[in-house]
Amino acid sequence: MIRYAKPTTLDEALALLGEGAWRVLAGGTDFYPAQGAKPFRDNVLDINGLAALRGIVETESHWVLGARTTWTDLVRHPLPAAFDALKQAAREVGSLQIQNVASIAGNLCNASPAADGVPGLLVLDAEVELRSVAATRYLPLQGFILGNRRTALLPGELVTAIRIPKRTSAGTSAFVKLGARRYLVISIAMVAARLVVDNGIVTEAAVSVGSCSAVARRLAGVEAVLRGKPAGPALADAVLSAPMAELSPIADVRGSAEYRLDAARELVARAVLGACGLTNDNSMVAA
């Protein structure tokens, strides 16, 4: 017999997860399309009754995004300028109706290479809070998403929050996405960039690219090239000659591997300039 449960406390939810296998239902914007017309075969744990998992809290050391926090919640919450890339990405997650119900943690657990929220979280050094009846553990986001539709979530665990260290919430950021049309589109490539500029010099750089590898990747070579350079239009030239060995795009109906690589380099240049305030808002580019 298929079970359905909608707990109202986190302890109750974790106890149920400890009893056996469940499919977790949050916003449902990935859950239901993936199910399609197939009959349900798995137990369903509906966490929409867990009010404690929704909202954004500032602590002494972190910004904490509850797992059920929606993209609309994120856009509306006052946050440092370093979160601008993530807010721009939030506005590209499907339609407004989807943004109103889709959860940030669901976007991560779905583990799509084209998940819009991941690059913006990577440049903030986000970590994932995982809880079970037995323990709480924290994983860097880049260690949580293991591949296409694969995560490090263990049996009995639930993602309860995404945590952003205060030390990485400095600077300014920008997000740029390339798609086949202007709205409601799966990314061909996307980039988030965060820069800290002191006395006109880039002292800290974080750049992440999605849809160009099995998981979104930080670009260490690009970041190294940017650090120490004057914050200005010449940063684009630095990007165009920087190594991007982390990327390994596939060819599919949306674009060839070669096209994705070329597009990614151009988008990185645009995102970096955007983080410097040198371009207009251009978060979505149609191919």
Short mmCIF file of C-alpha atoms in Angstrom, two decimals:
data_model
loop_
_atom_site.label_atom_id
_atom_site.label_comp_id
_atom_site.label_asym_id
_atom_site.label_seq_id
_atom_site.Cartn_x
_atom_site.Cartn_y
_atom_site.Cartn_z
CA MET A 1 0.00 0.00 0.00
CA ILE A 2 1.30 3.45 -0.94
CA ARG A 3 1.57 5.82 2.02
CA TYR A 4 1.04 9.59 2.03
CA ALA A 5 2.06 11.68 5.02
CA LYS A 6 2.04 15.43 5.70
CA PRO A 7 3.87 16.02 8.99
CA THR A 8 3.59 19.33 10.82
CA THR A 9 6.88 19.15 12.74
CA LEU A 10 10.42 18.46 11.58
CA ASP A 11 10.87 15.73 14.21
CA GLU A 12 7.81 13.93 12.85
CA ALA A 13 9.12 14.20 9.29
CA LEU A 14 12.56 12.87 10.24
CA ALA A 15 11.00 10.00 12.17
CA LEU A 16 9.00 8.99 9.10
CA LEU A 17 12.10 9.21 6.89
CA GLY A 18 13.91 6.94 9.33
CA GLU A 19 11.25 4.26 8.92
CA GLY A 20 11.75 3.65 5.19
CA ALA A 21 11.92 5.08 1.69
CA TRP A 22 9.85 8.16 0.79
CA ARG A 23 9.67 10.58 -2.11
CA VAL A 24 9.75 14.07 -0.66
CA LEU A 25 7.20 16.54 -2.03
CA ALA A 26 7.92 20.25 -1.56
CA GLY A 27 6.84 22.76 -4.21
CA GLY A 28 6.03 19.95 -6.63
CA THR A 29 7.16 21.83 -9.75
CA ASP A 30 9.63 19.05 -10.60
CA PHE A 31 7.86 16.28 -8.70
CA TYR A 32 4.64 16.22 -10.72
CA PRO A 33 6.12 16.66 -14.22
CA ALA A 34 8.54 13.82 -13.51
CA GLN A 35 5.67 11.62 -12.37
CA GLY A 36 3.58 12.31 -15.47
CA ALA A 37 0.73 9.88 -16.02
CA LYS A 38 2.50 6.99 -14.30
CA PRO A 39 0.84 5.51 -11.22
CA PHE A 40 2.50 6.30 -7.89
CA ARG A 41 4.75 3.49 -6.68
CA ASP A 42 6.52 5.23 -3.80
CA ASN A 43 5.47 6.58 -0.44
CA VAL A 44 5.03 10.36 -0.56
CA LEU A 45 6.22 12.62 2.25
CA ASP A 46 4.65 16.05 1.82
CA ILE A 47 6.75 18.63 3.72
CA ASN A 48 4.56 21.62 2.91
CA GLY A 49 3.26 21.56 6.48
CA LEU A 50 6.71 22.30 7.90
CA ALA A 51 6.49 26.05 8.46
CA ALA A 52 9.90 26.06 10.18
CA LEU A 53 11.61 25.21 6.88
CA ARG A 54 10.45 28.36 5.09
CA GLY A 55 12.09 31.74 5.41
CA ILE A 56 15.45 33.52 5.45
CA VAL A 57 17.29 34.19 8.69
CA GLU A 58 20.48 36.12 9.37
CA THR A 59 22.72 34.70 12.09
CA GLU A 60 26.05 35.96 13.37
CA SER A 61 27.95 33.81 10.88
CA HIS A 62 25.51 32.87 8.07
CA TRP A 63 22.51 33.71 5.98
CA VAL A 64 20.23 30.68 6.33
CA LEU A 65 17.68 29.90 3.63
CA GLY A 66 15.07 27.41 4.80
CA ALA A 67 14.64 24.44 2.48
CA ARG A 68 11.03 25.37 1.65
CA THR A 69 11.87 29.01 0.90
CA THR A 70 10.52 29.84 -2.54
CA TRP A 71 12.24 31.80 -5.28
CA THR A 72 9.71 34.58 -4.80
CA ASP A 73 10.58 34.69 -1.09
CA LEU A 74 14.23 35.09 -2.05
CA VAL A 75 13.58 37.88 -4.55
CA ARG A 76 11.52 39.84 -2.03
CA HIS A 77 13.89 39.50 0.93
CA PRO A 78 16.42 42.29 1.58
CA LEU A 79 19.86 40.74 1.05
CA PRO A 80 23.39 42.04 0.35
CA ALA A 81 24.37 42.88 -3.24
CA ALA A 82 26.38 39.65 -3.39
CA PHE A 83 23.00 37.87 -3.68
CA ASP A 84 21.96 39.82 -6.78
CA ALA A 85 23.08 37.01 -9.12
CA LEU A 86 20.96 34.54 -7.17
CA LYS A 87 17.98 36.91 -7.27
CA GLN A 88 18.40 37.37 -11.03
CA ALA A 89 18.50 33.58 -11.42
CA ALA A 90 15.39 33.28 -9.25
CA ARG A 91 13.49 35.40 -11.76
CA GLU A 92 14.42 32.90 -14.49
CA VAL A 93 13.06 29.80 -12.71
CA GLY A 94 10.06 29.07 -14.92
CA SER A 95 7.07 31.38 -14.68
CA LEU A 96 5.99 33.64 -11.82
CA GLN A 97 3.55 30.94 -10.74
CA ILE A 98 6.39 28.42 -10.50
CA GLN A 99 8.61 30.88 -8.62
CA ASN A 100 5.79 31.33 -6.09
CA VAL A 101 5.80 27.63 -5.09
CA ALA A 102 9.11 26.09 -6.20
CA SER A 103 11.50 25.61 -3.31
CA ILE A 104 15.20 26.43 -3.34
CA ALA A 105 16.11 23.04 -1.87
CA GLY A 106 13.96 21.27 -4.47
CA ASN A 107 15.98 22.94 -7.22
CA LEU A 108 19.13 21.45 -5.68
CA CYS A 109 17.73 18.00 -4.96
CA ASN A 110 16.44 17.71 -8.52
CA ALA A 111 20.12 17.98 -9.50
CA SER A 112 19.60 19.07 -13.09
CA PRO A 113 22.72 20.36 -14.86
CA ALA A 114 20.52 23.27 -15.99
CA ALA A 115 19.23 24.19 -12.50
CA ASP A 116 19.17 27.99 -12.56
CA GLY A 117 19.78 28.43 -8.85
CA VAL A 118 23.03 26.49 -8.57
CA PRO A 119 25.63 28.88 -10.10
CA GLY A 120 24.43 31.79 -7.95
CA LEU A 121 24.72 29.65 -4.83
CA LEU A 122 28.14 28.30 -5.81
CA VAL A 123 29.68 31.78 -6.03
CA LEU A 124 28.44 32.35 -2.47
CA ASP A 125 30.15 29.15 -1.22
CA ALA A 126 26.77 27.77 -0.16
CA GLU A 127 26.54 24.70 2.00
CA VAL A 128 23.64 22.30 2.40
CA GLU A 129 22.25 21.37 5.81
CA LEU A 130 21.17 17.71 5.97
CA ARG A 131 19.27 16.33 8.94
CA SER A 132 18.21 12.87 10.01
CA VAL A 133 16.99 11.41 13.29
CA ALA A 134 20.58 10.56 14.17
CA ALA A 135 22.58 13.62 13.11
CA THR A 136 22.93 16.94 11.33
CA ARG A 137 25.67 17.38 8.76
CA TYR A 138 26.78 20.11 6.39
CA LEU A 139 28.09 19.65 2.86
CA PRO A 140 29.46 22.24 0.45
CA LEU A 141 27.00 22.57 -2.41
CA GLN A 142 29.66 21.38 -4.85
CA GLY A 143 29.93 18.20 -2.76
CA PHE A 144 26.17 17.72 -2.51
CA ILE A 145 25.31 17.63 -6.22
CA LEU A 146 27.24 14.65 -7.58
CA GLY A 147 25.99 14.50 -11.17
CA ASN A 148 22.93 14.56 -13.37
CA ARG A 149 20.01 13.78 -11.02
CA ARG A 150 22.44 12.51 -8.33
CA THR A 151 23.04 13.97 -4.88
CA ALA A 152 24.84 12.97 -1.70
CA LEU A 153 21.54 12.73 0.21
CA LEU A 154 21.56 9.56 2.36
CA PRO A 155 18.56 7.39 3.29
CA GLY A 156 16.68 9.00 6.15
CA GLU A 157 18.05 12.49 5.44
CA LEU A 158 16.18 15.67 4.57
CA VAL A 159 17.62 18.92 3.26
CA THR A 160 16.57 21.46 5.87
CA ALA A 161 18.48 24.61 4.86
CA ILE A 162 21.03 26.22 2.59
CA ARG A 163 23.64 28.26 4.46
CA ILE A 164 25.68 31.16 3.06
CA PRO A 165 28.74 32.19 5.09
CA LYS A 166 28.83 35.88 5.93
CA ARG A 167 32.42 36.08 4.67
CA THR A 168 31.27 35.24 1.12
CA SER A 169 28.31 37.63 1.10
CA ALA A 170 30.61 40.54 0.30
CA GLY A 171 30.93 42.28 -3.05
CA THR A 172 28.54 42.49 -5.98
CA SER A 173 27.30 39.86 -8.39
CA ALA A 174 25.48 39.25 -11.67
CA PHE A 175 23.81 36.35 -13.51
CA VAL A 176 23.51 35.83 -17.26
CA LYS A 177 21.60 33.02 -18.96
CA LEU A 178 21.42 31.98 -22.61
CA GLY A 179 18.32 30.26 -23.93
CA ALA A 180 16.59 29.56 -27.21
CA ARG A 181 13.97 32.19 -26.37
CA ARG A 182 13.51 35.00 -23.88
CA TYR A 183 11.28 33.37 -21.26
CA LEU A 184 10.40 29.95 -19.80
CA VAL A 185 13.40 28.14 -21.22
CA ILE A 186 15.99 25.56 -20.19
CA SER A 187 19.47 27.08 -20.24
CA ILE A 188 21.96 26.48 -23.04
CA ALA A 189 24.52 28.04 -20.71
CA MET A 190 24.41 30.29 -17.66
CA VAL A 191 26.92 32.12 -15.51
CA ALA A 192 27.04 33.73 -12.08
CA ALA A 193 29.92 36.00 -11.08
CA ARG A 194 30.70 37.68 -7.77
CA LEU A 195 33.50 40.23 -7.35
CA VAL A 196 34.92 42.09 -4.40
CA VAL A 197 36.64 45.32 -5.49
CA ASP A 198 38.89 47.34 -3.21
CA ASN A 199 40.41 50.65 -4.36
CA GLY A 200 39.55 49.76 -7.94
CA ILE A 201 41.24 46.33 -7.82
CA VAL A 202 39.52 42.94 -7.88
CA THR A 203 40.53 41.32 -4.60
CA GLU A 204 38.12 38.38 -4.71
CA ALA A 205 36.45 36.65 -7.66
CA ALA A 206 34.00 33.76 -7.84
CA VAL A 207 32.65 32.53 -11.19
CA SER A 208 30.38 29.56 -11.83
CA VAL A 209 28.96 28.11 -15.05
CA GLY A 210 25.92 25.85 -15.40
CA SER A 211 24.58 23.71 -18.28
CA CYS A 212 28.12 23.13 -19.57
CA SER A 213 29.00 20.06 -17.49
CA ALA A 214 27.19 17.34 -15.56
CA VAL A 215 27.06 19.72 -12.59
CA ALA A 216 27.61 23.48 -12.42
CA ARG A 217 31.30 24.29 -11.90
CA ARG A 218 33.37 27.06 -10.36
CA LEU A 219 36.06 28.25 -12.77
CA ALA A 220 39.26 28.40 -10.74
CA GLY A 221 41.40 29.52 -13.70
CA VAL A 222 39.13 32.43 -14.51
CA GLU A 223 38.95 33.47 -10.86
CA ALA A 224 42.75 33.46 -10.60
CA VAL A 225 43.10 35.59 -13.73
CA LEU A 226 40.64 38.18 -12.43
CA ARG A 227 42.18 38.64 -8.99
CA GLY A 228 44.53 41.59 -8.83
CA LYS A 229 43.27 43.25 -12.01
CA PRO A 230 41.71 46.72 -12.21
CA ALA A 231 37.93 46.57 -12.20
CA GLY A 232 37.06 47.82 -15.67
CA PRO A 233 36.20 46.83 -19.23
CA ALA A 234 39.57 45.09 -19.66
CA LEU A 235 38.29 42.29 -17.40
CA ALA A 236 36.34 40.98 -20.41
CA ASP A 237 39.58 40.55 -22.36
CA ALA A 238 41.10 38.69 -19.43
CA VAL A 239 38.14 36.30 -19.38
CA LEU A 240 38.34 35.63 -23.11
CA SER A 241 41.88 34.25 -22.74
CA ALA A 242 41.46 32.49 -19.37
CA PRO A 243 41.42 28.68 -18.98
CA MET A 244 38.04 26.97 -18.53
CA ALA A 245 39.17 23.36 -18.17
CA GLU A 246 36.34 22.59 -15.73
CA LEU A 247 33.73 22.66 -18.51
CA SER A 248 32.75 19.57 -20.49
CA PRO A 249 29.49 20.37 -22.28
CA ILE A 250 27.41 17.87 -24.23
CA ALA A 251 25.67 18.36 -27.55
CA ASP A 252 21.88 18.16 -27.52
CA VAL A 253 18.84 19.69 -29.20
CA ARG A 254 19.60 23.06 -27.62
CA GLY A 255 23.16 23.40 -28.89
CA SER A 256 26.44 21.72 -29.79
CA ALA A 257 29.26 21.28 -27.31
CA GLU A 258 31.38 23.78 -29.24
CA TYR A 259 28.62 26.36 -29.23
CA ARG A 260 28.13 25.96 -25.49
CA LEU A 261 31.84 26.51 -24.83
CA ASP A 262 31.92 29.65 -26.97
CA ALA A 263 28.71 30.90 -25.37
CA ALA A 264 29.97 30.20 -21.86
CA ARG A 265 33.10 32.29 -22.39
CA GLU A 266 31.06 35.23 -23.68
CA LEU A 267 28.56 34.90 -20.82
CA VAL A 268 31.37 34.84 -18.26
CA ALA A 269 32.70 38.10 -19.69
CA ARG A 270 29.22 39.66 -19.52
CA ALA A 271 28.59 38.43 -15.97
CA VAL A 272 31.96 39.72 -14.76
CA LEU A 273 31.29 43.14 -16.27
CA GLY A 274 27.79 43.05 -14.83
CA ALA A 275 29.18 42.35 -11.37
CA CYS A 276 31.33 45.46 -11.81
CA GLY A 277 28.26 47.49 -12.74
CA LEU A 278 29.59 48.07 -16.26
CA THR A 279 26.65 46.59 -18.19
CA ASN A 280 22.91 46.95 -18.07
CA ASP A 281 20.77 44.17 -16.58
CA ASN A 282 20.96 41.42 -19.18
CA SER A 283 20.21 38.34 -17.13
CA MET A 284 18.52 36.47 -19.99
CA VAL A 285 19.90 36.33 -23.53
CA ALA A 286 18.03 34.66 -26.38
CA ALA A 287 20.13 32.61 -28.78
#
